[in-house]
């Protein structure tokens, strides 16, 4: 059984659809409150996948994800780091992304860099949309060819399907410097970009999602968990049946991660056997 | 203890969208002098013993983002000509503060108290102009303090515990004058008859009432809580088709119609007749609970409630609308044994955004907020509450009419889903009275009675305490805990639940304990601050509170669940008393005691006189009709027709991942969907359609307004693929006062229209609400009455969502059909209002409506859609046929040529194009499907009047043509801020 942990807390509100997406992809989701995880971080050891859902954790007081990030930094960062070290894929859409960035999990240490024991300060920001307004719409997206993200690479996309829904007020990606953005791009740590001309919030480099240097941790402003059946496509009533064959891109991401768990488990079994 | 101040602002280069947004709001406010630029900062005030190192950590690690922000402890020097700061007043909920306190505890391990505010450095305005700008655009003096220098108090204001006395009111000796004075001065808003009934009841009891008892009666007997006008006996004089054969109606020898209980004889009668005639198994709970409930599938039921929050929204639109949606969500949480909220709706009525111009004869009346501010803040309130709760707002509209200037309407709806075995709950004697969620404060006191009064220009001062700010995260946590308790190991931990809405604990406990009695210990309620009297605790309408009736053995388990979610639980006492009494205690003192019978059965019956005579408008001189080339683009840009995109996209209408048909559809993602469709149960293909109908064009005869609104709601649902045999509706009457016979006559006619429509469409009403005092009296004494406004909201079942269709044209080889006859009358249309004012206002000239035929058309169109014969469908309403056809074409980006002369029912081309005759649909049909479609439509008038093509134009046979993109841009450009 592939077990997926969905972390909930006050104000998280996309936990159920995230759990449903894991389930559709063949994993068994369990939702657990952050309060309980902080009391007993070893709970994480039971899981093969982790989801940090969207929502308005603690009302997004101060800034989106800030309060939840402080709680995770103080009580769960070590356990999350350990999970990544043992190869657990994590997905953090929207508020989850905002939290992951402020916990320092994303973009995370560079390749070969040792993560410290203490959570590092954030090195990129997801600031107020340039319109200063919450926006809900579907936007065109692209997956950079060199991405190392195990969730988004090798998606089967076509023009009508390569879109994702966004719904946020604070999603404008701001790097520390142009050099940092360049480095993230060249090292394959940009997992999703907005299609040029379809950038909804003023993000630098059209960045919609990042992964860490292991490729296991994906944070993104769009909501792939809201694109797991074709009747969620915003113009599905216009699509020919043939366009709606196979899995929608959102579900493909979850299947990628579940497949990754299976194959790495298989590899582990093989190496144990040898 | 010290108060520390921390300021955080965006660094240069990181952008300052909030500053820009403030500047934008200044531009819209038409200030005399505009600011050149505005820089915004966040301000945090921390009260507590914090050492410098800790303060630095809080500032740098918690409050400031190192990549985009800079922080100072204290206050930055002025960086522009002037500055203003906006802070919530003491006692006003500051939702962010509690979260910051939690994070500080996690960071440095000590407790501090926090308040938050915002600073704006304003370039180009002097201090006085900046203050004026702030109070018009950034702050509301009812809830905010505005400062022109950095605000840094020495200490936070505290509430003080105070001695209270149990006051007795010498009611038994009062004469009529004194009774009326008491009702008004104590804000009881009870009529003389009601005051006399109370006096007589206490005479019988041989004592005088205590203050808290009078308050309890005022809350329970308020219009808001018992709908006493709609439930009154009526004597109606005027036209009424088939009056003698209506249930509960009797016509006397003088032709007067006597109606027992208007609501029961019309709206509810239709439901009960339909339930006796086949819908009894489907309607699971009607009119008795916080929301109406119908069956969804074998295992689930769905419920729906729509509320209004008009008066608070007039004074403080952001808080008023937010607590409106918050309250409606709580209604759904408090239905049966709790439903999970899965969708929200919002319908707003305001004055036109450009309807009032300073220094002209169209000045905004004193005491009114500008309609642009009202609308943008109402939207922001619904957005911030709904989005944070994670409930998608999937359907709504806005109607503009300048008579809403002093009294805007804010309708908030909520749909929930629940297991079928959680549909009913009743308290059991001995159950604990458990309150969950938010704390009780002085906020919202007298909301129930205030909503039953009319607004005047001085209400701002008198009723500011009825205005409040909500905390959606408290409500979300409470929801999470309640659903977990509902589904705890297959048994529900409580036997009944309701929300604390209008009237607070007094209504919630009073209603739950109606048949059992209740013994309440008021001092156990957790308070936001010290100093509340027992009366204040009892009637406070503080938000985010639910009351549960919990068997003693389950309280500990419920407490565990609440602890996990950080939800506060308190035990207020016990349901069930000897003699069915309501007993109120505070400490050792009994502060009130009264029989439940007086509370729930003591309200005197009223007989109201109603009459109706159609308005006869003075004839206006005829005006030449405009060309179609002129009329169509300006209709599309008319605010009552134009796209509401700016509002829709601020709502997270897709959270929960249930979307099938969204509010916006089509190639560009901006086409106006007729209805929303969602999946209440994940993994199933069975869907739920949600729509509304509002037919304000026809308000000159509320009977026809009701039928047209009902019809529009049905058509909207049918157009996406809902089964018309499984539609349930809600009524929401917002009336401009019912103090005279004519207004009441209008109400009677609207209710009769509801009955006729519900019977014809076989769509039962399952819940409803009314708000009957929507008028505003200016300081000159002029009363501005809203037009009588009836909203019909509907939900309906879609058997398989994969067969749903949308309104955007799909294919260039299609034909465009109109189904349903068009009348030659244009009265009630937006076109007539704009271009032919001499053809408005006379009810005798409204388009004919045959409700039986309209219902038959709906059923036939639905069967054509179910048979897969229709590529797209759109209801033909505001703007008429040409507007509807244009919307289909530009939403699908497919060219269209039409011939209005082939429209059945009229030979008048102008009427064919612009009449808003109800009962009509536009259907896009593939070539060759016309014949099977005609078979299904039978004798329902229909005709092909258009052909889609590969062009990018809308063209009429007379060669008038429009670029689709131009039409779309005209339609998108009106409503924005």
XYZ file of N, CA and C in Angstrom, chain B residues 43-117:
225
model
N 1.382 47.395 10.123
C 1.777 47.813 11.469
C 1.304 46.750 12.465
N 2.191 46.377 13.369
C 1.843 45.417 14.423
C 2.116 46.066 15.768
N 1.126 46.006 16.642
C 1.301 46.493 18.008
C 1.296 45.277 18.921
N 2.351 45.155 19.727
C 2.513 43.976 20.581
C 2.542 44.426 22.023
N 1.638 43.924 22.832
C 1.637 44.280 24.246
C 2.154 43.100 25.063
N 3.218 43.320 25.802
C 3.760 42.252 26.620
C 5.185 42.572 27.019
N 5.706 41.759 27.949
C 7.093 41.949 28.376
C 7.995 41.182 27.424
N 8.533 41.883 26.456
C 9.349 41.222 25.443
C 10.735 41.853 25.484
N 11.777 41.010 25.576
C 13.126 41.597 25.581
C 13.525 41.961 24.156
N 14.585 42.736 24.039
C 14.968 43.273 22.736
C 15.294 42.168 21.740
N 16.015 41.142 22.222
C 16.399 40.068 21.302
C 15.163 39.377 20.748
N 14.185 39.120 21.611
C 12.962 38.466 21.166
C 12.211 39.346 20.177
N 12.177 40.636 20.491
C 11.479 41.568 19.612
C 12.113 41.547 18.218
N 13.445 41.523 18.199
C 14.154 41.450 16.918
C 13.792 40.169 16.163
N 13.729 39.065 16.897
C 13.377 37.801 16.232
C 11.960 37.867 15.662
N 11.037 38.391 16.464
C 9.650 38.494 15.980
C 9.621 39.342 14.705
N 10.330 40.468 14.758
C 10.317 41.386 13.616
C 10.935 40.726 12.388
N 12.087 40.117 12.546
C 12.829 39.651 11.374
C 12.442 38.249 10.926
N 12.085 37.378 11.876
C 11.806 36.004 11.476
C 10.330 35.758 11.212
N 9.465 36.527 11.872
C 8.040 36.242 11.721
C 7.320 37.274 10.851
N 7.563 38.536 11.104
C 6.708 39.549 10.481
C 7.238 40.034 9.137
N 8.513 39.780 8.852
C 9.105 40.363 7.650
C 9.646 39.251 6.749
N 9.403 39.358 5.453
C 9.985 38.404 4.509
C 11.315 38.977 4.025
N 12.436 38.253 4.212
C 13.741 38.856 3.927
C 13.956 39.190 2.452
N 13.223 38.550 1.548
C 13.460 38.810 0.120
C 12.736 40.069 -0.359
N 11.559 40.338 0.191
C 10.729 41.395 -0.390
C 10.387 42.523 0.577
N 10.747 42.377 1.841
C 10.262 43.366 2.815
C 11.384 43.880 3.716
N 11.126 45.046 4.292
C 12.042 45.623 5.273
C 11.227 45.917 6.529
N 11.888 45.847 7.680
C 11.149 45.995 8.930
C 11.847 47.003 9.831
N 11.076 47.772 10.587
C 11.649 48.598 11.643
C 10.841 48.394 12.920
N 11.542 48.482 14.032
C 10.851 48.468 15.312
C 10.634 49.922 15.667
N 9.389 50.276 15.936
C 9.052 51.684 16.130
C 8.347 52.177 14.878
N 8.637 53.407 14.480
C 7.972 53.964 13.306
C 9.007 54.576 12.383
N 8.832 54.350 11.121
C 9.680 54.944 10.104
C 9.350 56.447 9.998
N 10.326 57.262 9.644
C 9.970 58.673 9.414
C 9.035 58.804 8.220
N 8.316 59.900 8.227
C 7.386 60.178 7.139
C 8.140 60.179 5.805
N 7.620 59.462 4.820
C 8.326 59.444 3.544
C 7.535 60.134 2.445
N 6.492 60.872 2.810
C 5.711 61.621 1.822
C 5.138 62.825 2.534
N 4.270 63.562 1.819
C 3.728 64.781 2.399
C 2.897 64.501 3.657
N 2.204 63.366 3.654
C 1.382 63.064 4.823
C 1.272 61.565 4.976
N 0.735 61.164 6.109
C 0.512 59.740 6.312
C -0.780 59.519 7.077
N -1.323 58.340 6.876
C -2.468 57.973 7.686
C -2.293 56.537 8.140
N -2.906 56.249 9.270
C -2.930 54.869 9.740
C -4.347 54.465 10.059
N -4.655 53.223 9.737
C -5.989 52.687 9.974
C -5.844 51.494 10.910
N -6.508 51.597 12.063
C -6.474 50.498 13.041
C -7.895 50.158 13.454
N -8.174 48.863 13.673
C -9.518 48.523 14.166
C -9.749 49.134 15.546
N -10.958 49.615 15.780
C -11.292 50.187 17.084
C -11.287 49.092 18.151
N -11.099 49.477 19.412
C -11.142 48.475 20.474
C -12.443 47.687 20.415
N -12.349 46.381 20.579
C -13.549 45.547 20.571
C -13.901 45.018 19.199
N -13.366 45.633 18.139
C -13.646 45.136 16.794
C -12.741 43.930 16.543
N -13.321 42.875 15.994
C -12.548 41.659 15.739
C -11.368 41.973 14.824
N -10.189 41.477 15.206
C -8.979 41.660 14.407
C -8.495 40.232 14.099
N -9.010 39.637 12.986
C -8.808 38.205 12.780
C -7.334 37.823 12.720
N -6.468 38.707 12.205
C -5.064 38.345 12.075
C -4.349 38.289 13.430
N -4.839 39.099 14.383
C -4.103 39.255 15.632
C -3.939 37.931 16.363
N -5.012 37.156 16.421
C -4.990 35.895 17.157
C -3.950 34.948 16.557
N -3.864 34.927 15.205
C -2.900 34.045 14.541
C -1.470 34.497 14.829
N -1.259 35.801 14.868
C 0.085 36.304 15.150
C 0.476 35.961 16.589
N -0.483 36.055 17.495
C -0.199 35.689 18.896
C 0.246 34.229 18.982
N -0.428 33.357 18.238
C -0.074 31.939 18.233
C 1.353 31.735 17.716
N 1.680 32.439 16.619
C 3.005 32.264 16.020
C 4.097 32.809 16.942
N 3.803 33.892 17.646
C 4.803 34.455 18.570
C 5.047 33.481 19.722
N 3.967 32.850 20.187
C 4.122 31.850 21.244
C 5.032 30.723 20.749
N 4.839 30.323 19.499
C 5.669 29.246 18.943
C 7.122 29.699 18.776
N 7.310 30.976 18.431
C 8.668 31.462 18.139
C 9.470 31.729 19.402
N 8.889 32.465 20.355
C 9.685 32.864 21.524
C 9.129 32.313 22.821
N 8.028 31.567 22.723
C 7.527 30.875 23.898
C 6.893 31.765 24.943
N 6.449 32.955 24.581
C 5.724 33.726 25.591
C 4.479 34.373 24.997
N 3.546 34.673 25.909
C 2.259 35.223 25.475
C 2.330 36.735 25.334
N 1.910 37.230 24.187
C 1.777 38.675 24.018
C 0.394 38.918 23.413
N -0.055 40.141 23.513
C -1.315 40.509 22.840
C -0.981 41.369 21.637
N -1.725 41.150 20.568
C -1.392 41.785 19.293
C -2.599 42.534 18.739
N -2.344 43.675 18.123
C -3.347 44.344 17.276
C -2.633 44.678 15.971
N -3.365 44.660 14.868
C -2.737 44.962 13.581
C -3.389 46.195 12.948
N -2.624 46.884 12.104
C -3.145 48.055 11.405
C -2.397 48.248 10.102
